[in-house]
Short mmCIF file of C-alpha atoms in Angstrom, two decimals:
data_model
loop_
_atom_site.label_atom_id
_atom_site.label_comp_id
_atom_site.label_asym_id
_atom_site.label_seq_id
_atom_site.Cartn_x
_atom_site.Cartn_y
_atom_site.Cartn_z
CA MET Y 1 -115.30 102.54 34.27
CA GLN Y 2 -112.35 101.04 36.03
CA ILE Y 3 -110.08 102.15 38.80
CA ASP Y 4 -106.44 101.20 38.83
CA TRP Y 5 -105.56 101.60 42.49
CA LEU Y 6 -101.86 101.69 41.81
CA THR Y 7 -102.43 104.57 39.48
CA VAL Y 8 -104.62 106.19 42.12
CA VAL Y 9 -101.81 105.99 44.64
CA ALA Y 10 -99.33 107.26 42.10
CA GLN Y 11 -101.60 110.15 41.20
CA ILE Y 12 -102.05 111.02 44.87
CA VAL Y 13 -98.30 111.12 45.25
CA ASN Y 14 -97.97 113.07 42.02
CA PHE Y 15 -100.54 115.57 43.19
CA LEU Y 16 -98.89 116.05 46.57
CA VAL Y 17 -95.51 116.49 44.89
CA LEU Y 18 -97.08 119.00 42.54
CA VAL Y 19 -98.56 120.87 45.49
CA TRP Y 20 -95.15 121.05 47.12
CA LEU Y 21 -93.39 122.07 43.88
CA LEU Y 22 -95.90 124.76 43.03
CA GLN Y 23 -95.79 126.05 46.58
CA ARG Y 24 -92.00 126.17 46.22
CA PHE Y 25 -91.81 127.67 42.71
CA LEU Y 26 -95.08 129.51 42.22
CA TYR Y 27 -97.19 130.58 45.18
CA ARG Y 28 -94.56 131.53 47.71
CA PRO Y 29 -92.30 133.56 45.36
CA ILE Y 30 -95.23 135.30 43.74
CA ILE Y 31 -96.94 136.14 47.02
CA THR Y 32 -93.67 137.22 48.61
CA ALA Y 33 -92.89 139.45 45.64
CA MET Y 34 -96.35 140.98 45.73
CA ALA Y 35 -96.16 141.48 49.47
CA ARG Y 36 -92.78 143.15 49.15
CA ARG Y 37 -93.98 145.33 46.36
CA GLU Y 38 -97.05 146.31 48.36
CA GLU Y 39 -94.84 146.94 51.36
CA ARG Y 40 -92.55 149.09 49.26
CA ILE Y 41 -95.48 151.00 47.82
CA GLU Y 42 -96.88 151.38 51.32
CA THR Y 43 -93.51 152.60 52.54
CA ARG Y 44 -93.24 155.05 49.71
CA LEU Y 45 -96.78 156.22 50.30
CA SER Y 46 -96.10 156.71 53.97
CA GLU Y 47 -92.83 158.42 53.10
CA ALA Y 48 -94.68 160.66 50.70
CA LYS Y 49 -97.26 161.36 53.38
CA ALA Y 50 -94.53 162.08 55.90
CA ALA Y 51 -92.73 164.29 53.40
CA ARG Y 52 -95.96 166.07 52.63
CA ALA Y 53 -96.65 166.55 56.31
CA GLU Y 54 -93.12 167.81 56.74
CA VAL Y 55 -93.51 170.18 53.83
CA GLU Y 56 -96.82 171.40 55.18
CA ALA Y 57 -95.27 171.92 58.59
CA GLU Y 58 -92.39 173.76 56.94
CA ALA Y 59 -94.83 175.88 54.98
CA GLU Y 60 -96.75 176.62 58.15
CA ARG Y 61 -93.53 177.56 59.90
CA LEU Y 62 -92.54 179.82 57.01
CA ARG Y 63 -95.98 181.41 57.06
CA ASP Y 64 -95.62 182.09 60.77
CA GLN Y 65 -92.14 183.43 60.21
CA GLN Y 66 -93.35 185.67 57.43
CA GLN Y 67 -96.17 186.90 59.59
CA ALA Y 68 -93.76 187.56 62.43
CA LEU Y 69 -91.45 189.39 60.04
CA GLN Y 70 -94.36 191.41 58.73
CA SER Y 71 -95.47 192.36 62.20
CA SER Y 72 -91.93 193.13 63.31
CA ARG Y 73 -91.43 195.21 60.18
CA GLU Y 74 -94.58 197.15 60.95
CA GLU Y 75 -93.40 197.53 64.52
CA MET Y 76 -90.01 198.77 63.34
CA LEU Y 77 -91.63 201.14 60.87
CA ARG Y 78 -93.88 202.46 63.60
CA GLU Y 79 -90.92 202.93 65.92
CA ALA Y 80 -88.91 204.59 63.16
CA ARG Y 81 -91.80 206.94 62.41
CA GLN Y 82 -92.16 207.70 66.10
CA GLU Y 83 -88.42 208.33 66.38
CA ALA Y 84 -88.47 210.54 63.32
CA ALA Y 85 -91.40 212.48 64.71
CA ASP Y 86 -89.64 212.85 68.07
CA LEU Y 87 -86.43 213.93 66.37
CA ARG Y 88 -88.28 216.41 64.24
CA ALA Y 89 -90.09 217.81 67.25
CA ARG Y 90 -86.80 218.05 69.16
CA LEU Y 91 -85.00 219.70 66.25
CA GLU Y 92 -87.87 222.09 65.76
CA GLY Y 93 -87.77 222.88 69.47
CA ASP Y 94 -84.02 223.41 69.30
CA ILE Y 95 -84.33 225.62 66.24
CA ARG Y 96 -87.14 227.54 67.86
CA GLU Y 97 -85.10 228.04 71.00
CA GLU Y 98 -82.08 229.07 68.98
CA MET Y 99 -84.16 231.48 66.94
CA GLU Y 100 -85.67 232.82 70.12
CA ALA Y 101 -82.20 233.25 71.63
CA ARG Y 102 -80.97 234.97 68.47
CA ARG Y 103 -84.01 237.18 68.39
CA LYS Y 104 -83.40 238.05 71.99
CA THR Y 105 -79.75 238.80 71.29
CA TRP Y 106 -80.74 240.83 68.29
CA ARG Y 107 -83.29 242.74 70.32
CA THR Y 108 -80.76 243.38 73.06
CA HIS Y 109 -78.24 244.48 70.48
CA LEU Y 110 -80.77 246.70 68.81
CA GLN Y 111 -81.78 248.08 72.15
CA ASP Y 112 -78.16 248.75 72.99
CA GLU Y 113 -77.58 250.43 69.68
CA GLN Y 114 -80.73 252.42 70.14
CA ASP Y 115 -79.69 253.41 73.62
CA ASP Y 116 -76.25 254.30 72.40
CA PHE Y 117 -77.69 256.33 69.59
CA ALA Y 118 -80.10 258.06 71.93
CA ASN Y 119 -77.30 258.73 74.33
CA ARG Y 120 -75.14 260.28 71.69
CA LEU Y 121 -78.07 262.20 70.31
CA ARG Y 122 -78.86 263.46 73.78
CA GLN Y 123 -75.29 264.52 74.25
CA ARG Y 124 -75.18 266.31 70.94
CA VAL Y 125 -78.54 267.88 71.33
CA GLY Y 126 -77.73 268.84 74.90
CA HIS Y 127 -74.50 270.48 73.90
CA GLN Y 128 -76.16 272.17 71.01
CA VAL Y 129 -78.93 273.47 73.24
CA ILE Y 130 -76.45 274.63 75.83
CA ASP Y 131 -74.40 276.26 73.19
CA ILE Y 132 -77.42 278.06 71.85
CA VAL Y 133 -78.63 278.97 75.32
CA GLY Y 134 -75.14 280.26 76.19
CA ARG Y 135 -75.02 282.42 73.09
CA VAL Y 136 -78.49 283.69 73.63
CA LEU Y 137 -77.64 284.60 77.21
CA ARG Y 138 -74.43 286.23 76.20
CA ASP Y 139 -75.73 288.08 73.21
CA TYR Y 140 -79.12 289.19 74.45
CA ALA Y 141 -78.97 289.14 78.24
CA GLY Y 142 -75.33 290.04 78.73
CA SER Y 143 -74.92 287.12 81.06
CA ASP Y 144 -72.61 284.14 81.05
CA LEU Y 145 -73.91 280.56 81.24
CA ALA Y 146 -71.04 279.49 83.49
CA SER Y 147 -71.73 282.17 85.96
CA GLU Y 148 -75.42 281.35 85.86
CA VAL Y 149 -74.62 277.75 86.54
CA ALA Y 150 -72.26 278.69 89.36
CA GLY Y 151 -74.94 280.93 90.79
CA THR Y 152 -77.54 278.25 90.63
CA PHE Y 153 -75.13 275.74 92.15
CA THR Y 154 -74.28 278.01 95.07
CA ASP Y 155 -77.98 278.61 95.63
CA ARG Y 156 -78.69 274.91 95.65
CA ILE Y 157 -75.87 274.22 98.13
CA ALA Y 158 -77.23 276.85 100.40
CA GLU Y 159 -80.72 275.36 100.08
CA LEU Y 160 -79.60 271.77 100.83
CA ASP Y 161 -81.69 270.09 103.48
CA ALA Y 162 -80.07 269.27 106.81
CA LYS Y 163 -79.81 265.55 106.19
CA ALA Y 164 -77.98 265.91 102.88
CA ARG Y 165 -75.77 268.57 104.27
CA ASP Y 166 -74.85 266.39 107.28
CA LYS Y 167 -73.90 263.55 104.95
CA LEU Y 168 -71.65 265.87 102.94
CA VAL Y 169 -70.07 267.34 106.09
CA ASP Y 170 -69.45 263.88 107.43
CA ALA Y 171 -67.91 262.75 104.15
CA ALA Y 172 -65.70 265.88 104.03
CA SER Y 173 -64.38 265.25 107.53
CA ARG Y 174 -63.35 261.68 106.58
CA ALA Y 175 -62.10 262.40 103.08
CA ALA Y 176 -58.40 262.63 102.46
CA ALA Y 177 -58.84 263.80 98.89
CA PRO Y 178 -60.04 267.24 97.95
CA ALA Y 179 -63.61 267.96 96.97
CA ARG Y 180 -64.20 267.68 93.25
CA VAL Y 181 -66.42 269.91 91.19
CA ASP Y 182 -67.29 268.71 87.66
CA SER Y 183 -69.00 271.03 85.28
CA SER Y 184 -70.08 270.84 81.71
CA VAL Y 185 -68.72 274.24 80.78
CA ALA Y 186 -65.46 275.81 81.80
CA LEU Y 187 -65.99 277.89 84.92
CA ASP Y 188 -64.32 281.27 85.09
CA PRO Y 189 -62.28 282.18 88.23
CA ASP Y 190 -65.08 284.24 89.60
CA ALA Y 191 -67.52 281.42 89.37
CA ARG Y 192 -64.99 279.05 90.87
CA THR Y 193 -64.42 281.39 93.78
CA ARG Y 194 -68.15 281.60 94.42
CA ILE Y 195 -68.52 277.88 94.37
CA SER Y 196 -65.47 277.32 96.59
CA ARG Y 197 -66.86 279.82 98.99
CA ALA Y 198 -70.23 278.21 99.07
CA ILE Y 199 -68.58 274.84 99.75
CA HIS Y 200 -66.44 276.26 102.49
CA ASP Y 201 -69.44 277.97 104.05
CA SER Y 202 -71.86 275.15 103.92
CA ILE Y 203 -69.82 271.95 104.12
CA ALA Y 204 -66.22 272.26 105.24
CA PRO Y 205 -64.38 275.52 105.74
CA ASP Y 206 -60.94 274.23 104.97
CA ILE Y 207 -61.51 271.64 102.28
CA GLU Y 208 -59.59 271.99 99.05
CA VAL Y 209 -61.65 272.19 95.88
CA GLU Y 210 -60.62 270.90 92.43
CA TYR Y 211 -62.37 271.85 89.20
CA HIS Y 212 -62.81 269.60 86.18
CA GLU Y 213 -64.81 269.67 83.02
CA ASP Y 214 -67.06 266.80 82.15
CA ASN Y 215 -68.89 266.81 78.83
CA ALA Y 216 -71.19 264.06 79.96
CA LEU Y 217 -72.93 266.43 82.31
CA ILE Y 218 -74.13 268.57 79.38
CA LEU Y 219 -75.39 271.36 81.59
CA GLY Y 220 -74.88 271.39 85.33
CA VAL Y 221 -72.43 270.87 88.17
CA ARG Y 222 -71.52 267.78 90.18
CA LEU Y 223 -69.90 268.00 93.59
CA THR Y 224 -68.07 264.92 94.89
CA VAL Y 225 -66.95 264.88 98.51
CA GLY Y 226 -65.41 261.56 99.48
CA GLU Y 227 -68.07 258.96 98.67
CA GLN Y 228 -70.91 261.51 98.56
CA THR Y 229 -72.03 263.14 95.35
CA VAL Y 230 -74.47 265.97 94.71
CA GLU Y 231 -75.45 266.83 91.15
CA TRP Y 232 -77.54 269.53 89.52
CA SER Y 233 -77.91 269.24 85.83
CA ALA Y 234 -80.22 269.68 82.89
CA ALA Y 235 -80.41 265.94 82.55
CA ARG Y 236 -84.10 265.83 83.48
CA PHE Y 237 -85.02 268.13 80.64
CA LEU Y 238 -82.80 266.22 78.32
CA HIS Y 239 -84.43 262.97 79.45
CA ARG Y 240 -87.81 264.30 78.42
CA LEU Y 241 -86.30 265.29 75.09
CA GLU Y 242 -84.84 261.82 74.75
CA THR Y 243 -88.21 260.22 75.42
CA THR Y 244 -89.74 262.29 72.70
CA LEU Y 245 -86.97 261.35 70.32
CA ASP Y 246 -87.39 257.66 71.13
CA GLU Y 247 -91.05 257.84 70.36
CA VAL Y 248 -90.28 259.50 67.06
CA ILE Y 249 -87.66 256.83 66.19
CA GLU Y 250 -89.82 253.84 67.03
CA GLY Y 251 -93.08 255.29 65.79
CA GLY Y 252 -94.46 254.99 69.31
CA SER Y 253 -94.87 251.21 68.93
CA ARG Y 254 -92.15 250.01 71.26
CA PRO Y 255 -92.42 250.48 74.96
CA ARG Y 256 -89.42 251.74 76.86
CA SER Y 257 -87.87 249.26 79.25
CA GLY Y 258 -84.96 248.94 81.64
CA ARG Y 259 -84.22 252.62 81.62
CA ALA Y 260 -83.75 254.31 84.97
CA PRO Y 261 -84.83 257.91 84.81
CA ALA Y 262 -82.07 260.40 85.63
CA THR Y 263 -82.52 262.48 88.68
CA GLY Y 264 -82.46 266.32 88.53
CA MET F 1 -111.29 102.47 21.47
CA GLU F 2 -109.59 103.30 24.74
CA ILE F 3 -111.90 104.95 27.19
CA SER F 4 -109.33 105.46 29.95
CA PRO F 5 -105.71 106.43 29.53
CA ASP F 6 -104.97 103.90 32.27
CA ALA F 7 -105.20 101.18 29.64
CA TRP F 8 -102.48 102.85 27.54
CA VAL F 9 -99.38 101.29 29.04
CA PHE F 10 -95.96 102.58 28.06
CA TYR F 11 -93.80 100.35 30.20
CA GLU F 12 -94.40 97.46 32.54
CA TRP F 13 -92.03 96.06 35.11
CA ARG F 14 -92.93 93.33 37.62
CA GLY F 15 -96.63 94.14 37.54
CA LEU F 16 -96.04 97.89 37.87
CA SER F 17 -97.27 99.56 34.73
CA LEU F 18 -96.30 103.05 33.57
CA ASN F 19 -99.52 104.07 31.86
CA ALA F 20 -100.50 107.20 29.93
CA THR F 21 -102.26 108.69 32.96
CA ILE F 22 -99.08 108.89 34.96
CA VAL F 23 -96.94 109.94 32.02
CA PHE F 24 -99.23 112.76 30.96
CA THR F 25 -99.58 113.79 34.60
CA TRP F 26 -95.85 114.15 34.73
CA VAL F 27 -95.97 116.15 31.51
CA VAL F 28 -98.54 118.48 33.05
CA MET F 29 -96.53 118.71 36.27
CA ALA F 30 -93.32 119.41 34.37
CA LEU F 31 -95.06 122.09 32.33
CA LEU F 32 -96.49 123.77 35.42
CA VAL F 33 -93.33 123.59 37.52
CA LEU F 34 -90.92 124.59 34.77
CA GLY F 35 -93.18 127.38 33.60
CA SER F 36 -93.50 128.71 37.14
CA TRP F 37 -89.79 128.34 37.79
CA ALA F 38 -88.90 130.12 34.54
CA VAL F 39 -90.96 133.10 35.59
CA THR F 40 -90.32 133.19 39.32
CA ALA F 41 -86.56 132.76 38.89
CA ARG F 42 -86.51 136.32 37.54
CA LEU F 43 -89.11 137.88 39.78
CA SER F 44 -89.18 141.61 39.96
CA GLU F 45 -90.19 143.37 43.13
CA GLY F 46 -89.89 146.78 41.55
CA GLU F 47 -92.28 148.76 39.44
CA THR F 48 -91.48 147.16 36.08
CA VAL F 49 -92.83 143.63 35.92
CA SER F 50 -92.64 141.13 33.05
CA ARG F 51 -95.81 140.00 31.27
CA TRP F 52 -95.39 136.44 32.47
CA GLN F 53 -95.01 137.57 36.04
CA VAL F 54 -98.11 139.70 35.69
CA ALA F 55 -99.97 136.70 34.28
CA LEU F 56 -98.88 134.50 37.19
CA GLU F 57 -99.72 137.23 39.69
CA VAL F 58 -103.16 137.59 38.14
CA ILE F 59 -103.74 133.84 38.31
CA VAL F 60 -102.55 133.53 41.90
CA THR F 61 -104.43 136.63 43.01
CA THR F 62 -107.63 135.47 41.30
CA ILE F 63 -107.44 132.06 42.93
CA ARG F 64 -106.82 133.68 46.29
CA ASP F 65 -109.76 136.03 45.81
CA GLN F 66 -112.01 133.14 44.83
CA ILE F 67 -110.97 131.27 47.97
CA ALA F 68 -111.68 134.38 50.02
CA GLU F 69 -115.07 134.75 48.35
CA VAL F 70 -116.05 131.26 49.43
CA GLY F 71 -115.54 132.45 52.97
CA ALA F 72 -112.08 131.47 54.09
CA ASP F 73 -110.50 133.72 56.69
CA GLN F 74 -106.96 133.05 55.53
CA PRO F 75 -106.90 132.38 51.76
CA GLY F 76 -103.12 131.92 51.83
CA ARG F 77 -103.57 128.85 53.98
CA TYR F 78 -105.65 127.03 51.33
CA LEU F 79 -103.98 128.54 48.28
CA PRO F 80 -101.41 125.76 47.60
CA PHE F 81 -103.99 122.98 47.77
CA ILE F 82 -106.93 124.60 45.99
CA GLY F 83 -104.70 126.49 43.54
CA THR F 84 -102.86 123.33 42.57
CA LEU F 85 -106.15 121.48 42.09
CA PHE F 86 -107.37 124.16 39.72
CA LEU F 87 -104.10 124.62 37.83
CA PHE F 88 -103.52 120.90 37.43
CA ILE F 89 -107.02 120.10 36.21
CA ALA F 90 -107.20 123.16 33.98
CA THR F 91 -103.81 122.49 32.38
CA ALA F 92 -104.57 118.82 31.96
CA ASN F 93 -107.87 119.64 30.25
CA VAL F 94 -106.59 122.49 28.07
CA LEU F 95 -103.76 120.32 26.74
CA ALA F 96 -106.45 118.07 25.25
CA VAL F 97 -106.16 120.14 22.05
CA VAL F 98 -102.68 118.73 21.53
CA PRO F 99 -102.87 115.75 19.19
CA GLY F 100 -101.87 112.46 20.77
CA TYR F 101 -102.42 113.82 24.26
CA GLN F 102 -104.78 112.05 26.65
CA PRO F 103 -105.93 114.19 29.57
CA PRO F 104 -105.11 112.38 32.85
CA THR F 105 -108.32 113.80 34.26
CA GLY F 106 -110.13 111.54 31.84
CA SER F 107 -108.98 108.65 34.00
CA LEU F 108 -111.16 107.69 36.90
CA SER F 109 -107.98 106.81 38.79
CA THR F 110 -106.82 110.42 38.64
CA THR F 111 -110.14 111.92 39.62
CA VAL F 112 -110.47 109.42 42.44
CA ALA F 113 -106.98 110.32 43.59
CA LEU F 114 -107.88 114.03 43.57
CA ALA F 115 -111.16 113.33 45.34
CA VAL F 116 -109.35 111.30 47.95
CA CYS F 117 -106.96 114.21 48.45
CA VAL F 118 -109.98 116.47 49.03
CA LEU F 119 -111.53 113.86 51.29
CA VAL F 120 -108.38 113.86 53.40
CA ALA F 121 -107.77 117.58 53.14
CA VAL F 122 -111.18 118.54 54.53
CA PRO F 123 -110.65 116.87 57.92
CA LEU F 124 -107.00 117.89 57.96
CA PHE F 125 -107.76 121.56 57.49
CA SER F 126 -110.68 121.32 59.86
CA ILE F 127 -108.59 119.60 62.55
CA GLY F 128 -105.85 122.17 61.96
CA GLU F 129 -108.38 124.87 62.58
CA ARG F 130 -110.31 123.52 65.56
CA GLY F 131 -108.61 120.37 66.76
CA LEU F 132 -109.59 116.72 66.47
CA GLY F 133 -112.42 116.92 69.01
CA GLY F 134 -113.99 119.86 67.30
CA TYR F 135 -113.84 118.12 63.93
CA LEU F 136 -115.39 114.89 65.24
CA ARG F 137 -118.13 116.85 67.00
CA SER F 138 -119.14 118.35 63.66
CA TYR F 139 -120.40 114.87 62.64
CA LEU F 140 -122.87 115.04 65.56
CA GLN F 141 -124.29 118.36 64.38
CA PRO F 142 -127.05 119.34 64.59
CA THR F 143 -127.98 116.13 66.49
CA PRO F 144 -126.14 112.86 67.06
CA LEU F 145 -128.86 111.21 65.01
CA MET F 146 -127.33 112.85 61.94
CA LEU F 147 -124.01 111.00 62.38
CA PRO F 148 -124.67 108.30 59.73
CA PHE F 149 -126.02 110.85 57.29
CA ASN F 150 -123.02 113.08 57.78
CA ILE F 151 -120.69 110.16 57.10
CA ILE F 152 -122.67 109.16 54.02
CA GLY F 153 -122.63 112.80 52.86
CA GLU F 154 -118.87 112.94 53.26
CA ALA F 155 -118.38 109.80 51.19
CA SER F 156 -120.96 110.61 48.55
CA ARG F 157 -119.66 114.08 47.83
CA THR F 158 -116.19 112.65 47.36
CA ILE F 159 -117.51 110.13 44.91
CA ALA F 160 -119.54 112.85 43.22
CA LEU F 161 -116.45 115.01 42.84
CA ALA F 162 -114.49 112.17 41.26
CA VAL F 163 -117.21 110.97 38.95
CA ARG F 164 -118.26 114.47 37.85
CA LEU F 165 -114.79 115.36 36.65
CA TYR F 166 -114.11 111.98 35.16
CA GLY F 167 -117.44 111.86 33.40
CA ASN F 168 -117.13 115.30 31.88
CA VAL F 169 -113.60 114.89 30.62
CA MET F 170 -113.99 111.31 29.52
CA SER F 171 -117.25 112.06 27.76
CA GLY F 172 -115.66 114.93 25.90
CA THR F 173 -112.89 112.70 24.66
CA VAL F 174 -115.28 109.90 23.78
CA ILE F 175 -117.66 112.23 21.97
CA VAL F 176 -114.81 113.62 19.91
CA GLY F 177 -113.71 110.07 19.11
CA ILE F 178 -117.22 109.09 18.03
CA LEU F 179 -117.70 112.27 15.99
CA ILE F 180 -114.44 111.69 14.16
CA SER F 181 -115.83 108.38 12.94
CA VAL F 182 -119.22 109.91 12.03
CA ALA F 183 -118.36 113.37 10.76
CA PRO F 184 -114.71 113.59 9.79
CA PHE F 185 -113.64 117.21 10.38
CA PHE F 186 -115.97 120.02 11.39
CA PHE F 187 -117.78 118.69 14.44
CA PRO F 188 -114.71 117.35 16.18
CA VAL F 189 -113.13 120.83 16.00
CA VAL F 190 -116.23 122.44 17.49
CA MET F 191 -116.35 119.80 20.16
CA GLN F 192 -112.67 120.33 20.95
CA VAL F 193 -113.29 124.06 21.42
CA LEU F 194 -116.28 123.24 23.58
CA GLY F 195 -114.07 120.76 25.41
CA LEU F 196 -111.61 123.55 26.28
CA LEU F 197 -114.42 125.54 27.88
CA THR F 198 -115.81 122.50 29.62
CA GLY F 199 -112.34 121.58 30.89
CA LEU F 200 -111.80 125.01 32.44
CA ILE F 201 -115.26 125.01 33.95
CA GLN F 202 -114.68 121.59 35.41
CA ALA F 203 -111.39 122.71 36.91
CA TYR F 204 -113.15 125.70 38.44
CA ILE F 205 -116.03 123.58 39.75
CA PHE F 206 -113.72 120.99 41.25
CA ALA F 207 -111.53 123.55 42.99
CA ILE F 208 -114.45 125.64 44.22
CA LEU F 209 -116.34 122.63 45.51
CA ALA F 210 -113.22 121.46 47.37
CA MET F 211 -112.96 124.89 48.91
CA VAL F 212 -116.65 124.90 49.77
CA TYR F 213 -116.24 121.62 51.59
CA ILE F 214 -113.24 122.88 53.50
CA GLY F 215 -114.90 126.22 54.13
CA SER F 216 -118.11 124.63 55.37
CA ALA F 217 -116.05 122.92 58.05
CA SER F 218 -114.70 126.33 59.07
CA ARG F 219 -118.17 127.85 59.08
CA THR F 220 -119.38 125.08 61.34
CA ARG F 221 -116.74 126.17 63.74
CA HIS F 222 -117.90 129.76 63.55
CA LYS F 223 -121.47 128.70 64.22
CA THR F 224 -120.54 126.71 67.30
CA GLU F 225 -118.16 129.31 68.66
CA ASN F 226 -120.18 132.39 67.86
CA PRO F 227 -123.90 131.47 67.96
CA SER F 228 -125.02 135.03 68.69
CA ALA F 229 -123.76 136.10 65.28
CA THR F 230 -126.12 133.68 63.53
CA ASN F 231 -129.05 134.50 65.81
CA THR F 232 -128.86 138.14 65.01
CA GLY F 233 -128.91 137.28 61.33
CA ASP F 234 -132.16 135.29 61.57
#
């Protein structure tokens, strides 16, 4: 067992050199490479984590967006349904109103037609009745309907109450035109004379009298002095007849409306 | 029969002899440095790594983990010294299977040199850690009365390190030499194989003991600076 101190010193130097060389060529490069690799892996891991977090955030955002879209879609659908319901209700209301208006127009038209028909019927029936009555009077009683009418008219003038008579007198004094007598049947000269006389006696002694025929009167006489009119006719009887006819036409189901009864 | 490679002189000039110990040390050094350089010159920092790089990384990482296991706070700080001790001794011992090769660790000069390095390294690392005053105070621990014993312990463990390694390696070589003369073939081969194992174990023991000595100096510091930590452990 011997120690060569020179060799010892040399070995110490050798060892220190080896430490330096290995530090230079082995430990430092290896540790640096490992550290860099770990750092890179760490970076990539953190990047992956960040990317994952980003993706999760994106997914969350998309979920929220989808939810918002869903809710807005439901809201829009609800609004659309509401609008459709409103529109339908409005259209139905419009149609109902239009139908009601048409029905009203139709009813008015029908009423008018009915009135017109009744009017014509009354006219025809009235004339027919008068014709029959005139024939009956002529054939069986030897009397004339015109003269009967004239007689009745003169009687009625004579029986006029004071107020009505005053109105007629007043109208005659202001009238520039002659008094007008309308009758449903042609009056013979005798009847005309009687009527003129009655007018002159009761209303105005010097008023001129004109005679006209008016089929609308059916049976009766109408005296017009200025703005005053006095009428005697069979209209009241004919009105009753018309009422009866109306009831027959409508089966008694429709009430009469807007019809002013004729005076007699 | 040559017991020490120191006696095998290759060249002598003015009293300076170039013996086998130094030459084979250079061989080992060249092998280690060139091998390391060949691998680390083409280091990969990416995902694909060469086998040699993996091998070096495993070796370096293992040494670092062993240093950390002994209790060092910063294994990287001790890695060049301890790692080189292990790699040098291990390589020098493993190459013993090569015919004509004499392990430099079989020379007491080499082991003494390594032990002296450890002897110097312990106070150097300790002073680097805690300063000169702190290191010198550790000789007075636990009481100033222990000062001579601490100094004797320091010297004796250095001698023990040197002699342990020398004795193991030298004895292996000597035993093989004796067995060759007694039993020509079989036993020397077995003993060589056993010598490989012994060589690696010795390298490990030497390096770990060096680290334990250095680490014990660090632990002394921890004890003095953080007594509450030890009290709670009692």
